[in-house]
N, CA, C and O atoms as a MOPAC input file, in Angstrom:
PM7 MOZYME 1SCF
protein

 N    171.50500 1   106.67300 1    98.22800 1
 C    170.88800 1   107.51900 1    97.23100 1
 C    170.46700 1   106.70000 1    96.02000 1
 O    169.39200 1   106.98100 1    95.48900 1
 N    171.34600 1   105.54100 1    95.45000 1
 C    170.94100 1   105.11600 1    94.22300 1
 C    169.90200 1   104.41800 1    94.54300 1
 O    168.99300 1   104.25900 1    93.72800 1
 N    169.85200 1   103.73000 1    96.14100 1
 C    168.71800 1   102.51100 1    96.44800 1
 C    167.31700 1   103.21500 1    96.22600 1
 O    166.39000 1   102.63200 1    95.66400 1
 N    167.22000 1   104.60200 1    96.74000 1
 C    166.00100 1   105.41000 1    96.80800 1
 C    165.72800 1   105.83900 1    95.72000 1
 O    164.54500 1   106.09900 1    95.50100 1
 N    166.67000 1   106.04800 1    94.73000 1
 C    166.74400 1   106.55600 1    92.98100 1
 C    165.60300 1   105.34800 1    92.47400 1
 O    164.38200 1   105.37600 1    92.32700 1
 N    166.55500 1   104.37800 1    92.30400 1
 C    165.65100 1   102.98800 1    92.18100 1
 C    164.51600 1   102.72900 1    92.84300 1
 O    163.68100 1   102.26700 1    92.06600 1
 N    164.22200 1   102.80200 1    93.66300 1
 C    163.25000 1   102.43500 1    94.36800 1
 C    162.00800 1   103.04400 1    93.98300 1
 O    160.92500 1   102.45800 1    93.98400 1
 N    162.21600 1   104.34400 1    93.62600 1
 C    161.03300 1   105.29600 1    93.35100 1
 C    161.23700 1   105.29000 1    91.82000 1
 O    160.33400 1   105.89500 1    91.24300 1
 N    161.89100 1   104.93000 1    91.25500 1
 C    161.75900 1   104.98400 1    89.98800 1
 C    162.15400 1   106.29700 1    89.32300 1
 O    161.62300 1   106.73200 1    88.30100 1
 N    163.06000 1   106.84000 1    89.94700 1
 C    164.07800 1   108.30100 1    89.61700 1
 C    165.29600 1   108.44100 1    88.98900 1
 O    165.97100 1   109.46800 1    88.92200 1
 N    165.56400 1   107.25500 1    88.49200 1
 C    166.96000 1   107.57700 1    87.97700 1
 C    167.24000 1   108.38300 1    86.31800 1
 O    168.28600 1   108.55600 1    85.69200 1
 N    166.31400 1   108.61700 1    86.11000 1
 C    166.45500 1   109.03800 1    84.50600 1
 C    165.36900 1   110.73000 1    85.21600 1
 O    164.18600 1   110.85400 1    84.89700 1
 N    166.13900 1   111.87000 1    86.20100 1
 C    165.45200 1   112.47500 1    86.15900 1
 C    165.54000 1   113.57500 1    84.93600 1
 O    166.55000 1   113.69900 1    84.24300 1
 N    164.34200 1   114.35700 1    84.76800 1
 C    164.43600 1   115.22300 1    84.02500 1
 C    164.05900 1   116.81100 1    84.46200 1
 O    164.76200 1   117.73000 1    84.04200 1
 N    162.95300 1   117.05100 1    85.29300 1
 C    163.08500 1   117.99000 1    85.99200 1
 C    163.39900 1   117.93100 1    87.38700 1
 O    163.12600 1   117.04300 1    88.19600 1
 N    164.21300 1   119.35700 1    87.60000 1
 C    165.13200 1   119.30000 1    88.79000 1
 C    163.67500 1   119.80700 1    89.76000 1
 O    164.25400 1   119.76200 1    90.84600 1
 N    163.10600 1   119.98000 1    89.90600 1
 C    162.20300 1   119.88500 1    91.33700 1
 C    161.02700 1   119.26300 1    91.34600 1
 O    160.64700 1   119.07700 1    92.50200 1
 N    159.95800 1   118.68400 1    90.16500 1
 C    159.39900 1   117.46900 1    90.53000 1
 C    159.71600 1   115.65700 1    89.88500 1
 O    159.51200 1   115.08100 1    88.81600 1
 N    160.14200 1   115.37800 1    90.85000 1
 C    160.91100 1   114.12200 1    90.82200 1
 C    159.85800 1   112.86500 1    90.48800 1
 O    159.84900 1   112.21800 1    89.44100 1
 N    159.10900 1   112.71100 1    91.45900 1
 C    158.20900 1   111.52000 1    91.54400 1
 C    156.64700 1   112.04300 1    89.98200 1
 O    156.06100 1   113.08100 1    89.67200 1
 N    156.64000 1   111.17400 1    89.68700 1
 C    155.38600 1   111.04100 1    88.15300 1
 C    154.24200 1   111.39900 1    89.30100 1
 O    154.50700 1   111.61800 1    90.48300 1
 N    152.83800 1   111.41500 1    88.67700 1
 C    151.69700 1   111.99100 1    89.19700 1
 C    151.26500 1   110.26400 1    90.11800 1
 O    151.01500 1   110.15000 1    91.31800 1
 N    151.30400 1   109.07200 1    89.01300 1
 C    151.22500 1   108.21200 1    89.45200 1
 C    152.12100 1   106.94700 1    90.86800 1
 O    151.87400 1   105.88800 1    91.44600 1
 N    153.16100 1   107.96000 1    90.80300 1
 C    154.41500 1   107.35400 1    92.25400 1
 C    153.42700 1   108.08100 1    93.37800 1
 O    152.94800 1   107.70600 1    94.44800 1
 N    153.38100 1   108.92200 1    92.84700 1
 C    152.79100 1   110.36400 1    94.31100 1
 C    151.46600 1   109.35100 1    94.45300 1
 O    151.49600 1   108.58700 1    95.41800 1
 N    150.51100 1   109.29900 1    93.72000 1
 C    149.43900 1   108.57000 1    94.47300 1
 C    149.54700 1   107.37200 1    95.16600 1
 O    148.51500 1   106.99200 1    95.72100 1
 N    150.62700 1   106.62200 1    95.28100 1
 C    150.51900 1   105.79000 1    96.38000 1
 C    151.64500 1   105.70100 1    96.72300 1
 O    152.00400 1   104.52500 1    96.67100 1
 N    152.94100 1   106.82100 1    97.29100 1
 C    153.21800 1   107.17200 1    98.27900 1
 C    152.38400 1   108.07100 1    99.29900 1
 O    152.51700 1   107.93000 1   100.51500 1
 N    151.48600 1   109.03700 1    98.71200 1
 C    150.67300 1   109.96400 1    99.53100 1
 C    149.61300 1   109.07500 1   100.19200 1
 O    148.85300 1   109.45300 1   101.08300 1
 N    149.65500 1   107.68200 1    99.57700 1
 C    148.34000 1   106.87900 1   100.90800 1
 C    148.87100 1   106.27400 1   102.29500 1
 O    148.17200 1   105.75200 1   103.16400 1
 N    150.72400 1   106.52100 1   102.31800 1
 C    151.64600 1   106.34600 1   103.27600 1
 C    151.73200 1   106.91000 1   104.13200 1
 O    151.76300 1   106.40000 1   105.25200 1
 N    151.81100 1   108.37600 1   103.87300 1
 C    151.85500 1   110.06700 1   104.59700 1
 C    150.94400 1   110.06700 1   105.73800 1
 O    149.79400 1   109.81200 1   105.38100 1
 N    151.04300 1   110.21900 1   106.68900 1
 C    150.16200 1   111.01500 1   107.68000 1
 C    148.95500 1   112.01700 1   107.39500 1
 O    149.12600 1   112.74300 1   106.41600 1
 N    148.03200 1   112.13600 1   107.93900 1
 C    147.01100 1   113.29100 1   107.50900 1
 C    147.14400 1   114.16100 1   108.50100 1
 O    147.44200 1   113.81000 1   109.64200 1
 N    146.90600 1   115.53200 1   108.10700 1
 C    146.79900 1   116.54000 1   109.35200 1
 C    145.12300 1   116.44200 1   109.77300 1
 O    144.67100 1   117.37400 1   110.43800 1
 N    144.57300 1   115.76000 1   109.53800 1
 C    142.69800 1   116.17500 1   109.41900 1
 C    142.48200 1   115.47400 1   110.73400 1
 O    142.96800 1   114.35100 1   110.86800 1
 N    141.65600 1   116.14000 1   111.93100 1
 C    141.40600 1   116.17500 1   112.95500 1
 C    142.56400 1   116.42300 1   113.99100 1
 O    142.55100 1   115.78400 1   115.04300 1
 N    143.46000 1   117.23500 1   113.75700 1
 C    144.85600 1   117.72500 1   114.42400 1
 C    144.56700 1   119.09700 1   114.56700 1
 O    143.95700 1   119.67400 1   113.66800 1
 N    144.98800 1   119.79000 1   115.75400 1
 C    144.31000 1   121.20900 1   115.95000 1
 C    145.97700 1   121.79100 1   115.01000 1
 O    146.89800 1   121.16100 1   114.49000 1
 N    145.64000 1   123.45900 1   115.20200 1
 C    146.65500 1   124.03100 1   114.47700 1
 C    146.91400 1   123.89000 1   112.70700 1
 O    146.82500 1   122.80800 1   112.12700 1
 N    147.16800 1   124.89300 1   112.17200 1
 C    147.49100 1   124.90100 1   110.68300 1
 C    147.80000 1   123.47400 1   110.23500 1
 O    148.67100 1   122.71500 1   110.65900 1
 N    146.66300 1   123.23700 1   109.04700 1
 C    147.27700 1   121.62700 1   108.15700 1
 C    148.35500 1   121.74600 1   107.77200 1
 O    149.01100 1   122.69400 1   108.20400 1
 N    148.78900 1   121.07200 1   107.06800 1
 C    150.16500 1   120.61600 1   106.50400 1
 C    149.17400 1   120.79500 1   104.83200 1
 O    148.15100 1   120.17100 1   104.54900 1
 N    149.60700 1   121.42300 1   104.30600 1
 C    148.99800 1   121.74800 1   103.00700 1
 C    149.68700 1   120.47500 1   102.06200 1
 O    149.08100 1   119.42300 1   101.86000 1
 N    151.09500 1   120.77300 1   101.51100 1
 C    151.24200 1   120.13900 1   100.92200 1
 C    152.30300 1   119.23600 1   101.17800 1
 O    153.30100 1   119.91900 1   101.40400 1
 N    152.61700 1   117.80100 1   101.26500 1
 C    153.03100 1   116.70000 1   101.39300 1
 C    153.95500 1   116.77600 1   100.14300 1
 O    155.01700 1   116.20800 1   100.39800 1
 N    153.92500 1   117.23100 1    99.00400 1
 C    154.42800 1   116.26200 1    97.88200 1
 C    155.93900 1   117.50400 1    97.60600 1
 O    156.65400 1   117.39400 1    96.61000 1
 N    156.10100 1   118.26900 1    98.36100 1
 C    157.11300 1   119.72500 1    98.21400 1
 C    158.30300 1   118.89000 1    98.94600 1
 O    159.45700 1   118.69700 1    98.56500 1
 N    157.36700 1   118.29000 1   100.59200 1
 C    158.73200 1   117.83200 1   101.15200 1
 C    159.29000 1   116.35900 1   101.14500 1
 O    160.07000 1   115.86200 1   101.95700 1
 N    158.80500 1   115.87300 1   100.22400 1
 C    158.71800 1   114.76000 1    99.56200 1
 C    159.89000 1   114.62900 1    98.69500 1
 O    160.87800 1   113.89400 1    98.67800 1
 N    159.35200 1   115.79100 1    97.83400 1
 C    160.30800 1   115.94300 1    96.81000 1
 C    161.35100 1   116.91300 1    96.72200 1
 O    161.97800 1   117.08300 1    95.67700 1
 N    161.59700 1   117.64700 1    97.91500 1
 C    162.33600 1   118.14500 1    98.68100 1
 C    163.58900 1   116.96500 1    99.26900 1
 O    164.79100 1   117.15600 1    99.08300 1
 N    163.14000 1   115.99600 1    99.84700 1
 C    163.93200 1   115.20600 1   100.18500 1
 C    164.72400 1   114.32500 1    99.08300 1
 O    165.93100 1   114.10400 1    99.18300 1
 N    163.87200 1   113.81500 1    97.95400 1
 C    164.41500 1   113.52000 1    97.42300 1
 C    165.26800 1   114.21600 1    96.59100 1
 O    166.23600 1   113.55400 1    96.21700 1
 N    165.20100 1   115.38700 1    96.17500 1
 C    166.55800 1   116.08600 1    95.89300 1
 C    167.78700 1   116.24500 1    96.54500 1
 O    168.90100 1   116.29400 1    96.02300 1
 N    167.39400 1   116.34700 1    98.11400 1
 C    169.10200 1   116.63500 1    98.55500 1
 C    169.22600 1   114.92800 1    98.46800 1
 O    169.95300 1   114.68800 1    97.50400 1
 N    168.93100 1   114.07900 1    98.90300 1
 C    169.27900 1   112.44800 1    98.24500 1
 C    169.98200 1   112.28300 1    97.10200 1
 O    170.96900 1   111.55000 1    97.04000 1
 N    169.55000 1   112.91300 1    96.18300 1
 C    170.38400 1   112.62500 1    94.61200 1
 C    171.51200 1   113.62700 1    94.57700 1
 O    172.48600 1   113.42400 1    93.85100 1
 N    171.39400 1   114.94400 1    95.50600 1
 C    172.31000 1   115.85300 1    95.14600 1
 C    173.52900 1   115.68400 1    95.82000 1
 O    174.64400 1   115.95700 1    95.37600 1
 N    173.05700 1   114.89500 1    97.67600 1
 C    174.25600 1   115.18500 1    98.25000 1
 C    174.27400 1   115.89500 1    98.80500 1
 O    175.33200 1   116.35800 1    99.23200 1
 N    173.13300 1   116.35500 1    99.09200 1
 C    173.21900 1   117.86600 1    99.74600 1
 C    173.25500 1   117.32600 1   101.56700 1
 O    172.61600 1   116.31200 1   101.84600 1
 N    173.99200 1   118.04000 1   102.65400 1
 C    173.73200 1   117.57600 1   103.94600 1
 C    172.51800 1   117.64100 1   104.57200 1
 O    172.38800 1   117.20400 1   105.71500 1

């Protein structure tokens, strides 16, 4: 948890559900997978389970 705290540059968070700055998200999101030319419903948003993950990471959560 602290390696990924650090890593992303999270350790001084301040709000509890968006974690990553506008500027982390733009180049982790050039990492992400695209849903574009995949049949079935896109994947709308990327940056929920993103930062989804990184909460149970800091929290501990299972």
């Amino acid at each position: 948890m602290v390696l990924c705290c650090r890593l992303f540059g999270v350790a001084d968070v301040v709000d509890r559900f968006e974690v990553l700055t506008d500027k982390q998200w733009e180049l982790l999101a050039l990492l992400l997978p695209s849903s574009d030319g995949l049949r079935g419903r896109k994947f709308r948003n990327n940056r929920v389970v993103v930062e989804g993950m990184l909460y149970r990471l800091r929290t501990g959560l299972p």
